[in-house]
Amino acid sequence: MRRGRLGGRILEAALAIFGVAVIAFLLLPIVVIIPMSFNAAPVFEIIPSQLSVSQYQRLFASPEWLDVLWRSIRIAAIAMVVATTVGTLAALGIARLGWKARSFIEALLISPQIVPSIVIAAAAYYMFAMLGLVGSITGVVVMHALIALPFVVILVQSRLQSISPDFAQASASLGAGPLRTFALITLPQLRLALIGAGVLAFHVSFDEVVLALFLSGARTKTLPVKLWDSILFEVSPLLPAISALVILIPLVVIAPVMWLQRRARTNSEAGEA
Amino acid sequence: MKRSTLHTAALLALPLLFVLGLFVVPLVQAVGISFQLPDATTRHYQRLIDVPVYRTVFVKTLRVAAVTTLVCLVLGYPTAYFVARLGERARAIAITLVALPFMLSVLVRNYVWMTLLQDTGLVNRLLQSLGLVDAPLRLMYNELGVLIAMVNMLVPYVFFPVLTALLAIPPALKTASTSLGANRFHTFLRVTLPLTAAGTAAGCLLTFIVALGFYITPAMLGGPREMMISSLIAFNVREVLNWPFAFSLATTLLGSTIVLYLAYRALAPRGTVLKPV
């Protein structure tokens, strides 16, 4: 009996060490890139020997990098608006369907998430080549909106399901038309979900490489495409700083939204209790 | 009733047009070109089977995806088991830490692995300073490098479904098993394992599906010689402009993905969100 307990404890400790080690392995890339970006020496050191912000200074003084950064932000912003609008319409429409039609249309709208990017990119490249859209910003924007769409549909839909239909019915019975009910009742309740969906859509576009690689041209490179080029074909001493920025921007944007949603959820749970 | 149908149609018109025009039409067109419709030839598919180089690429893609999935299972299951037994607060932190890399650029994560695994990278310098190896190990521009980075990115795909399944087990079941005289090992074998089997299988399938379509990691960590099916598609589209052949490869990848995904849907808990890679 005693031996069994000791064995159990050793097993427990081994499991804990294993679990912590795996989580550390998953976090390794993030942990490594930040100190690298503050090093003036071009070699990798966990603790920089020449601590400096020179990489960042040079990065922000470099018009070519600022140019692509700005273009990526613009593309992501438009893709976000398109995906959020189309996705919200879709979620509202799906909610009104019967079970059978619903699962079919849902699967259709979510499928861009399942098909590998490379397949979508190759097919879109061919179509856009016919239409003369390869190398245009429009091509990248609409395809980014397409792959962000599933995220918006899933998020908005799950929020819609948790909203009680009573409010909308009350609004209708008081004589408000559907548009008015939507604007005054449904939309405010969806607000947080829409912000979350928008941020996620922005992030999907801002981060996307494969489609942008195929569809953007020499003059319409996005930040990840330029990053890809400089990682594979030239060695830029600024890479660590750019990488750190690309990693930090989404965190800075997403963290407050997640915090807001968490707070809202806790509040509503507290309110129901 | 009729008016309500009209409203539904109005809401769905734009989204459906969007997905049809940008997704369904190009894919159908690609499949058509792969068969060179209206000729309906399968000779591009025949080439995939007949030419040894292409067969090698297929085998390699399947092997890399399978090994990745296996390693993710070996790393992900015990970690999920560990996290499931933590206190509520510690569990929330662990979940955030596992989910965190999901939000970070795929490109950057691969780039960091390149700097870690190169001949003068951290891993090799560590091994050398510890005196474990004399010359730097070749950790990238080969299959090993691709595997390390892919596992690093895909462990969460096993971890989360397993964790969900573990947390869904009512604690009373384990108590019952113990009180009936089963030891911990037996409880795990007879209660925990069967109840997490579906979630685990779903997680593994998902990992395999995503791994099959990986493009960025093989291109960056594998170098030009480590071709997987996605690199072969890209090469045929961008370099040699062999559309029918590129699309026969794409159709094969698409078909496998769909079949595996349907199997996944049959097993998986609903509402799992995945990130395109």
XYZ file of C-alpha atoms in Angstrom:
550
model
C 0.000 0.000 0.000
C 2.722 2.382 1.015
C 4.848 1.542 -1.963
C 1.863 2.101 -4.208
C 1.398 5.592 -2.843
C 5.055 6.467 -3.338
C 4.918 5.155 -6.890
C 1.822 7.262 -7.481
C 3.590 10.336 -6.264
C 6.572 9.751 -8.515
C 4.217 9.250 -11.449
C 2.419 12.453 -10.558
C 5.695 14.405 -10.423
C 6.833 12.928 -13.727
C 3.535 13.928 -15.331
C 3.860 17.486 -14.010
C 7.432 17.821 -15.294
C 6.382 16.433 -18.673
C 3.390 18.801 -18.926
C 5.402 21.873 -17.971
C 8.161 20.897 -20.403
C 5.688 20.524 -23.291
C 4.101 23.905 -22.549
C 7.580 25.458 -22.388
C 8.403 23.880 -25.768
C 5.238 25.413 -27.243
C 6.169 28.845 -25.921
C 9.828 28.655 -26.956
C 9.543 30.663 -30.206
C 7.929 33.636 -28.462
C 10.286 33.564 -25.528
C 13.263 33.582 -27.860
C 12.318 36.280 -30.368
C 11.821 39.221 -28.007
C 15.350 39.365 -26.502
C 16.790 38.723 -29.951
C 15.172 41.899 -31.209
C 16.936 44.017 -28.610
C 20.397 42.869 -29.558
C 22.767 44.983 -31.608
C 24.950 41.966 -32.382
C 23.612 39.952 -35.305
C 24.031 36.576 -33.589
C 21.501 34.882 -31.410
C 21.934 35.255 -27.687
C 19.234 34.725 -25.089
C 20.568 37.658 -23.120
C 21.773 40.269 -25.613
C 25.418 41.224 -25.188
C 24.861 44.636 -26.728
C 21.447 45.631 -25.481
C 19.997 48.254 -27.783
C 16.952 49.409 -29.654
C 19.003 50.021 -32.786
C 17.058 47.398 -34.760
C 13.806 49.178 -34.000
C 15.311 52.579 -34.773
C 16.516 51.398 -38.153
C 13.229 49.658 -38.808
C 11.216 52.806 -38.192
C 13.630 54.808 -40.321
C 13.277 52.394 -43.232
C 10.673 53.562 -45.741
C 10.383 50.186 -47.477
C 9.388 48.355 -44.281
C 7.067 51.149 -43.134
C 5.505 51.088 -46.566
C 4.598 47.391 -46.429
C 3.531 47.641 -42.789
C 1.095 50.404 -43.696
C -0.188 48.461 -46.721
C -0.767 45.378 -44.585
C -2.710 47.415 -42.045
C -4.882 48.886 -44.809
C -5.535 45.507 -46.392
C -6.377 43.945 -43.028
C -8.706 46.831 -42.156
C -10.721 46.522 -45.371
C -10.773 42.716 -45.152
C -12.026 43.072 -41.591
C -14.914 45.326 -42.590
C -15.884 43.085 -45.507
C -15.635 39.844 -43.509
C -17.496 41.223 -40.509
C -20.335 42.623 -42.633
C -20.737 39.541 -44.810
C -20.292 37.172 -41.869
C -22.840 38.961 -39.696
C -25.417 38.914 -42.511
C -24.710 35.220 -42.904
C -25.072 34.477 -39.190
C -28.375 36.387 -39.040
C -29.650 34.545 -42.100
C -28.569 31.104 -40.886
C -30.355 31.653 -37.581
C -33.669 31.900 -39.467
C -33.262 28.659 -41.408
C -34.634 25.221 -40.661
C -32.282 22.535 -39.415
C -31.443 20.918 -42.727
C -30.811 24.032 -44.813
C -28.972 25.456 -41.871
C -26.329 22.754 -41.570
C -25.756 22.802 -45.328
C -25.250 26.564 -45.596
C -23.235 26.625 -42.413
C -20.863 23.973 -43.776
C -20.515 25.932 -47.024
C -19.662 29.180 -45.250
C -17.206 27.541 -42.890
C -15.442 25.387 -45.472
C -12.771 27.980 -46.410
C -11.366 27.202 -42.990
C -10.873 23.523 -43.798
C -9.499 23.611 -47.323
C -5.693 24.080 -47.257
C -4.584 27.629 -48.076
C -2.369 26.364 -50.872
C -5.363 24.860 -52.704
C -7.421 28.047 -52.344
C -4.408 30.115 -53.394
C -3.726 28.067 -56.534
C -7.380 28.115 -57.631
C -7.806 31.825 -56.900
C -4.556 32.620 -58.679
C -5.847 31.021 -61.869
C -9.194 32.824 -61.694
C -7.631 36.165 -60.862
C -5.100 35.733 -63.654
C -8.048 35.452 -66.079
C -9.608 38.560 -64.555
C -6.328 40.477 -64.517
C -6.488 40.832 -60.748
C -3.185 39.184 -59.833
C -0.950 41.770 -58.206
C -3.859 43.967 -57.204
C -4.716 44.855 -53.639
C -8.369 44.018 -54.334
C -7.527 40.361 -54.967
C -5.677 40.025 -51.681
C -8.407 41.860 -49.743
C -11.330 39.752 -50.964
C -9.479 36.472 -50.447
C -8.443 37.516 -46.957
C -12.044 38.404 -46.217
C -13.051 34.960 -47.486
C -10.740 33.054 -45.133
C -11.675 35.333 -42.218
C -15.380 34.770 -42.885
C -15.677 31.427 -41.011
C -14.346 32.996 -37.822
C -16.911 35.797 -37.998
C -19.788 33.414 -38.757
C -18.864 31.105 -35.851
C -18.417 33.917 -33.326
C -21.520 35.917 -34.244
C -23.629 32.796 -34.514
C -22.671 31.523 -31.085
C -23.529 34.935 -29.621
C -26.872 35.009 -31.447
C -27.775 31.639 -29.968
C -27.250 32.922 -26.463
C -29.481 35.972 -26.963
C -33.023 35.472 -25.792
C -35.513 35.996 -28.640
C -37.917 37.635 -26.155
C -36.455 41.099 -26.663
C -36.820 40.996 -30.418
C -40.360 39.627 -30.103
C -41.257 42.319 -27.592
C -39.831 44.924 -29.933
C -41.850 43.535 -32.866
C -45.036 43.329 -30.839
C -44.573 46.966 -29.891
C -44.668 47.780 -33.587
C -40.999 48.084 -34.563
C -40.060 46.872 -38.033
C -37.316 44.259 -38.495
C -34.641 46.841 -39.334
C -35.528 48.950 -36.335
C -35.543 45.917 -34.063
C -32.150 44.912 -35.414
C -30.629 48.353 -34.927
C -32.065 48.971 -31.478
C -32.219 45.497 -29.930
C -30.042 42.895 -31.654
C -27.069 45.023 -32.671
C -26.294 46.358 -29.173
C -26.426 42.815 -27.841
C -24.028 41.664 -30.562
C -21.610 44.511 -30.003
C -18.878 42.595 -28.211
C -19.105 39.594 -30.501
C -18.758 41.916 -33.486
C -15.699 43.603 -32.030
C -14.168 40.201 -31.297
C -14.962 38.936 -34.777
C -13.541 42.093 -36.333
C -10.294 41.842 -34.410
C -9.927 38.185 -35.319
C -10.615 38.946 -38.992
C -8.015 41.708 -38.923
C -5.527 39.330 -37.408
C -6.220 36.566 -39.939
C -5.521 38.971 -42.789
C -2.558 40.714 -41.180
C -0.882 37.375 -40.579
C -1.759 35.575 -43.805
C 1.147 34.502 -46.021
C 0.156 31.875 -48.569
C -2.636 33.702 -50.412
C -0.736 36.976 -50.291
C 2.339 35.223 -51.667
C 0.386 34.088 -54.721
C -1.882 37.059 -55.274
C 0.184 40.113 -54.423
C 2.604 41.618 -56.913
C 6.027 43.205 -56.597
C 4.433 46.546 -55.780
C 1.673 45.216 -53.544
C 3.637 43.052 -51.108
C 2.152 42.653 -47.674
C 4.289 42.623 -44.556
C 4.341 38.799 -44.261
C 5.310 38.492 -47.945
C 8.194 40.898 -47.509
C 9.153 39.073 -44.338
C 9.087 35.771 -46.240
C 11.289 37.210 -48.987
C 13.825 38.579 -46.587
C 13.957 35.413 -44.503
C 14.496 33.168 -47.513
C 16.373 35.303 -50.018
C 18.257 38.018 -48.175
C 19.440 38.252 -44.632
C 18.209 41.431 -43.058
C 19.685 42.369 -39.681
C 16.285 43.832 -38.813
C 14.427 40.512 -38.983
C 14.234 39.913 -35.219
C 12.733 43.364 -34.603
C 10.197 42.965 -37.419
C 9.282 39.510 -36.149
C 8.846 40.787 -32.612
C 6.553 43.548 -33.912
C 4.501 41.124 -35.977
C 4.117 38.974 -32.867
C 3.315 41.847 -30.531
C 0.809 43.783 -32.646
C -1.915 41.101 -32.526
C -1.349 40.563 -28.807
C -1.758 44.267 -28.121
C -4.944 44.322 -30.192
C -6.482 41.043 -29.045
C -5.728 41.134 -25.312
C -8.019 44.065 -24.413
C -10.866 42.586 -26.468
C -10.548 39.225 -24.727
C -10.450 40.983 -21.381
C -13.605 42.961 -22.266
C -15.440 39.832 -23.358
C -14.382 37.984 -20.266
C -15.600 40.818 -18.090
C -18.900 40.953 -19.937
C -19.341 37.217 -19.509
C -18.561 37.341 -15.803
C -20.979 40.246 -15.400
C -23.783 38.482 -17.200
C -23.201 35.320 -15.173
C -23.237 37.365 -11.997
C -26.407 39.078 -13.200
C -28.142 35.785 -13.842
C -27.180 34.289 -10.501
C -44.435 33.288 -43.903
C -43.516 34.309 -47.411
C -42.202 37.635 -46.255
C -40.015 35.988 -43.673
C -38.525 33.715 -46.350
C -37.801 36.797 -48.398
C -35.975 38.369 -45.469
C -33.874 35.250 -44.958
C -32.993 35.182 -48.646
C -32.043 38.855 -48.540
C -29.727 38.259 -45.591
C -28.048 35.260 -47.181
C -27.760 36.538 -50.763
C -24.544 38.492 -50.328
C -22.713 35.901 -48.187
C -23.614 33.089 -50.570
C -22.590 35.075 -53.620
C -19.320 35.907 -51.890
C -18.464 32.295 -51.034
C -19.662 30.946 -54.389
C -17.741 33.502 -56.437
C -14.465 33.456 -54.541
C -14.339 29.902 -53.293
C -16.679 27.410 -54.950
C -16.299 28.647 -58.538
C -12.474 28.755 -58.498
C -12.285 25.315 -56.890
C -14.748 23.751 -59.336
C -12.851 25.384 -62.168
C -9.588 23.951 -60.836
C -11.026 20.450 -60.601
C -12.356 20.825 -64.151
C -8.964 21.872 -65.473
C -7.278 18.937 -63.746
C -9.433 16.617 -65.889
C -9.062 18.934 -68.891
C -12.805 19.076 -69.339
C -14.487 18.497 -71.728
C -11.811 15.941 -72.734
C -12.126 14.265 -69.334
C -8.665 12.801 -69.284
C -7.081 11.354 -66.177
C -3.582 11.480 -67.577
C -2.426 14.147 -65.105
C -3.471 11.898 -62.272
C -1.770 8.999 -63.981
C 1.454 11.017 -63.894
C 1.161 11.339 -60.126
C 1.255 7.585 -59.856
C 3.688 6.783 -62.682
C 6.499 9.250 -62.095
C 8.642 8.066 -59.167
C 9.569 11.595 -58.050
C 5.913 12.475 -57.514
C 5.264 9.208 -55.733
C 8.106 10.075 -53.382
C 6.533 13.461 -52.664
C 3.220 11.796 -51.804
C 4.809 9.224 -49.541
C 6.844 11.930 -47.862
C 3.801 14.124 -47.275
C 1.883 11.234 -45.738
C 4.849 10.165 -43.628
C 5.545 13.662 -42.288
C 1.859 14.195 -41.467
C 1.612 10.793 -39.761
C 4.772 11.191 -37.677
C 3.763 14.733 -36.712
C 0.361 13.464 -35.591
C 1.893 10.655 -33.566
C 4.363 12.929 -31.789
C 1.611 15.496 -31.131
C -0.451 12.726 -29.542
C 2.443 11.555 -27.373
C 3.130 15.120 -26.218
C -0.439 16.429 -26.177
C -2.342 13.694 -24.348
C -0.270 13.587 -21.125
C -0.101 17.387 -21.106
C -3.880 17.628 -21.369
C -4.162 15.008 -18.606
C -1.852 17.087 -16.428
C -3.728 20.325 -17.139
C -7.134 18.718 -16.540
C -6.150 17.845 -12.978
C -4.867 21.320 -12.091
C -6.841 23.744 -9.929
C -9.190 26.090 -11.731
C -6.848 29.067 -11.742
C -3.709 27.203 -12.744
C -5.711 25.434 -15.460
C -6.901 28.745 -16.904
C -3.303 29.969 -17.051
C -2.084 26.752 -18.676
C -4.857 26.939 -21.289
C -3.952 30.547 -22.100
C -0.288 29.605 -22.476
C -1.084 26.757 -24.866
C -3.471 28.956 -26.868
C -1.079 31.915 -26.977
C 1.148 30.768 -29.869
C -2.016 30.306 -31.964
C -2.332 34.071 -32.140
C 1.207 34.568 -33.279
C 2.430 34.749 -36.821
C 3.080 31.353 -38.406
C 5.875 32.905 -40.406
C 7.654 34.282 -37.376
C 7.385 31.024 -35.467
C 9.017 29.208 -38.369
C 11.688 31.878 -38.624
C 12.549 31.479 -34.949
C 12.887 27.737 -35.462
C 15.281 28.437 -38.319
C 17.477 30.550 -36.039
C 17.292 27.916 -33.294
C 18.074 24.914 -35.446
C 20.721 26.209 -37.833
C 24.327 25.004 -37.525
C 25.281 27.982 -35.380
C 21.889 28.142 -33.671
C 21.074 27.909 -29.999
C 20.414 24.177 -29.920
C 23.695 23.249 -31.574
C 25.735 25.661 -29.497
C 24.138 24.306 -26.353
C 24.907 20.730 -27.346
C 28.481 21.648 -28.218
C 29.179 23.607 -25.056
C 27.856 20.677 -23.038
C 30.303 18.502 -24.931
C 27.554 16.223 -26.208
C 28.509 16.613 -29.855
C 31.710 17.650 -31.610
C 30.339 18.945 -34.869
C 26.985 20.716 -35.202
C 24.065 18.364 -35.834
C 22.133 18.826 -39.009
C 18.790 19.882 -37.573
C 17.268 21.723 -40.514
C 17.058 21.597 -44.284
C 15.922 18.044 -43.668
C 12.824 16.198 -42.506
C 13.783 16.489 -38.849
C 13.653 20.281 -38.898
C 10.258 20.221 -40.612
C 8.964 17.761 -38.018
C 10.179 19.768 -35.018
C 8.523 22.974 -36.212
C 5.307 21.235 -37.300
C 4.932 19.457 -33.973
C 5.531 22.748 -32.202
C 2.654 24.310 -34.109
C 0.224 21.399 -34.023
C 0.316 20.068 -30.443
C -2.632 22.338 -29.477
C -4.794 20.576 -32.100
C -4.525 17.382 -30.035
C -4.314 19.078 -26.662
C -7.647 20.941 -26.806
C -9.959 18.127 -27.942
C -8.371 15.762 -25.381
C -8.702 18.346 -22.624
C -12.362 18.931 -23.520
C -13.004 15.182 -23.349
C -11.153 14.816 -20.042
C -13.034 17.662 -18.413
C -16.341 16.200 -19.533
C -15.789 13.025 -17.477
C -17.894 13.261 -14.318
C -15.560 12.973 -11.292
C -18.057 10.551 -9.722
C -17.074 7.912 -12.282
C -13.479 7.860 -11.070
C -14.574 7.760 -7.449
C -16.867 4.851 -8.266
C -14.067 3.020 -10.036
C -11.676 3.515 -7.118
C -14.264 2.518 -4.540
C -14.872 -0.653 -6.503
C -11.250 -1.525 -5.898
C -9.609 -0.460 -9.154
C -6.224 1.182 -8.765
C -5.317 4.336 -10.599
C -3.830 2.557 -13.565
C -6.928 0.429 -13.981
C -9.202 3.440 -13.623
C -7.240 5.199 -16.333
C -7.380 2.173 -18.600
C -11.046 1.290 -18.073
C -12.654 4.707 -17.493
C -10.541 7.634 -18.671
C -9.094 6.164 -21.831
C -12.367 4.889 -23.366
C -14.166 8.131 -22.524
C -11.488 10.250 -24.199
C -11.024 7.981 -27.211
C -13.393 9.907 -29.500
C -11.959 13.306 -28.590
C -8.431 12.015 -29.021
C -9.193 10.485 -32.403
C -10.814 13.761 -33.495
C -7.765 15.728 -32.395
C -5.411 13.377 -34.231
C -7.472 13.527 -37.418
C -7.502 17.307 -37.283
C -3.743 17.407 -36.787
C -3.266 15.069 -39.722
C -5.566 17.147 -41.961
C -3.799 20.392 -41.159
C -0.366 18.758 -41.462
C -1.152 17.435 -44.962
C -1.631 20.975 -46.282
C 1.382 22.589 -44.608
C 3.245 24.831 -47.017
C 5.227 27.409 -45.088
C 7.092 25.123 -42.700
C 8.462 22.674 -45.307
C 9.473 25.603 -47.505
C 11.341 27.343 -44.704
C 12.784 24.516 -42.619
C 12.993 21.852 -45.278
C 14.710 23.864 -47.930
C 14.198 23.304 -51.655
C 14.846 19.574 -51.593
C 12.241 18.638 -48.998
C 9.209 18.850 -51.247
C 5.783 18.098 -49.905
C 2.587 18.089 -51.939
C 1.873 21.764 -51.201
C 5.343 22.823 -52.352
C 4.836 20.814 -55.527
C 1.543 22.629 -56.168
C 3.196 26.005 -55.641
C 6.089 25.055 -57.903
C 3.772 24.006 -60.726
C 1.644 27.125 -60.415
C 4.365 29.713 -60.039
C 7.416 28.332 -61.810
C 6.351 26.013 -64.612
C 2.721 27.171 -65.072
C 1.554 23.611 -65.580
C -2.050 24.251 -64.586
C -3.640 20.852 -65.239
C -0.932 19.074 -63.310
C -0.933 21.621 -60.461
C -4.700 21.257 -60.196
C -4.600 17.468 -60.229
C -2.327 17.723 -57.190
C -4.609 20.315 -55.608
C -7.679 18.165 -56.277
C -5.990 15.183 -54.647
C -5.144 17.251 -51.564
C -8.638 18.765 -51.530
C -10.299 15.358 -51.830
C -8.243 13.831 -49.013
C -8.963 16.834 -46.809
C -12.713 16.592 -47.391
C -12.868 12.855 -46.703
C -10.810 13.185 -43.520
C -12.797 16.203 -42.428
C -16.083 14.319 -42.752
C -14.615 11.606 -40.525
C -13.541 14.311 -38.105
C -17.011 15.839 -38.017
C -18.469 12.464 -37.105
C -16.145 12.283 -34.088
C -15.621 15.833 -32.964
C -17.328 17.991 -30.418
C -19.028 20.888 -32.185
C -17.739 24.404 -32.492
C -14.018 23.713 -32.729
C -12.320 26.700 -34.342
C -9.224 26.094 -36.345
C -6.742 28.443 -37.837
C -5.710 28.175 -41.473
C -2.028 27.561 -41.896
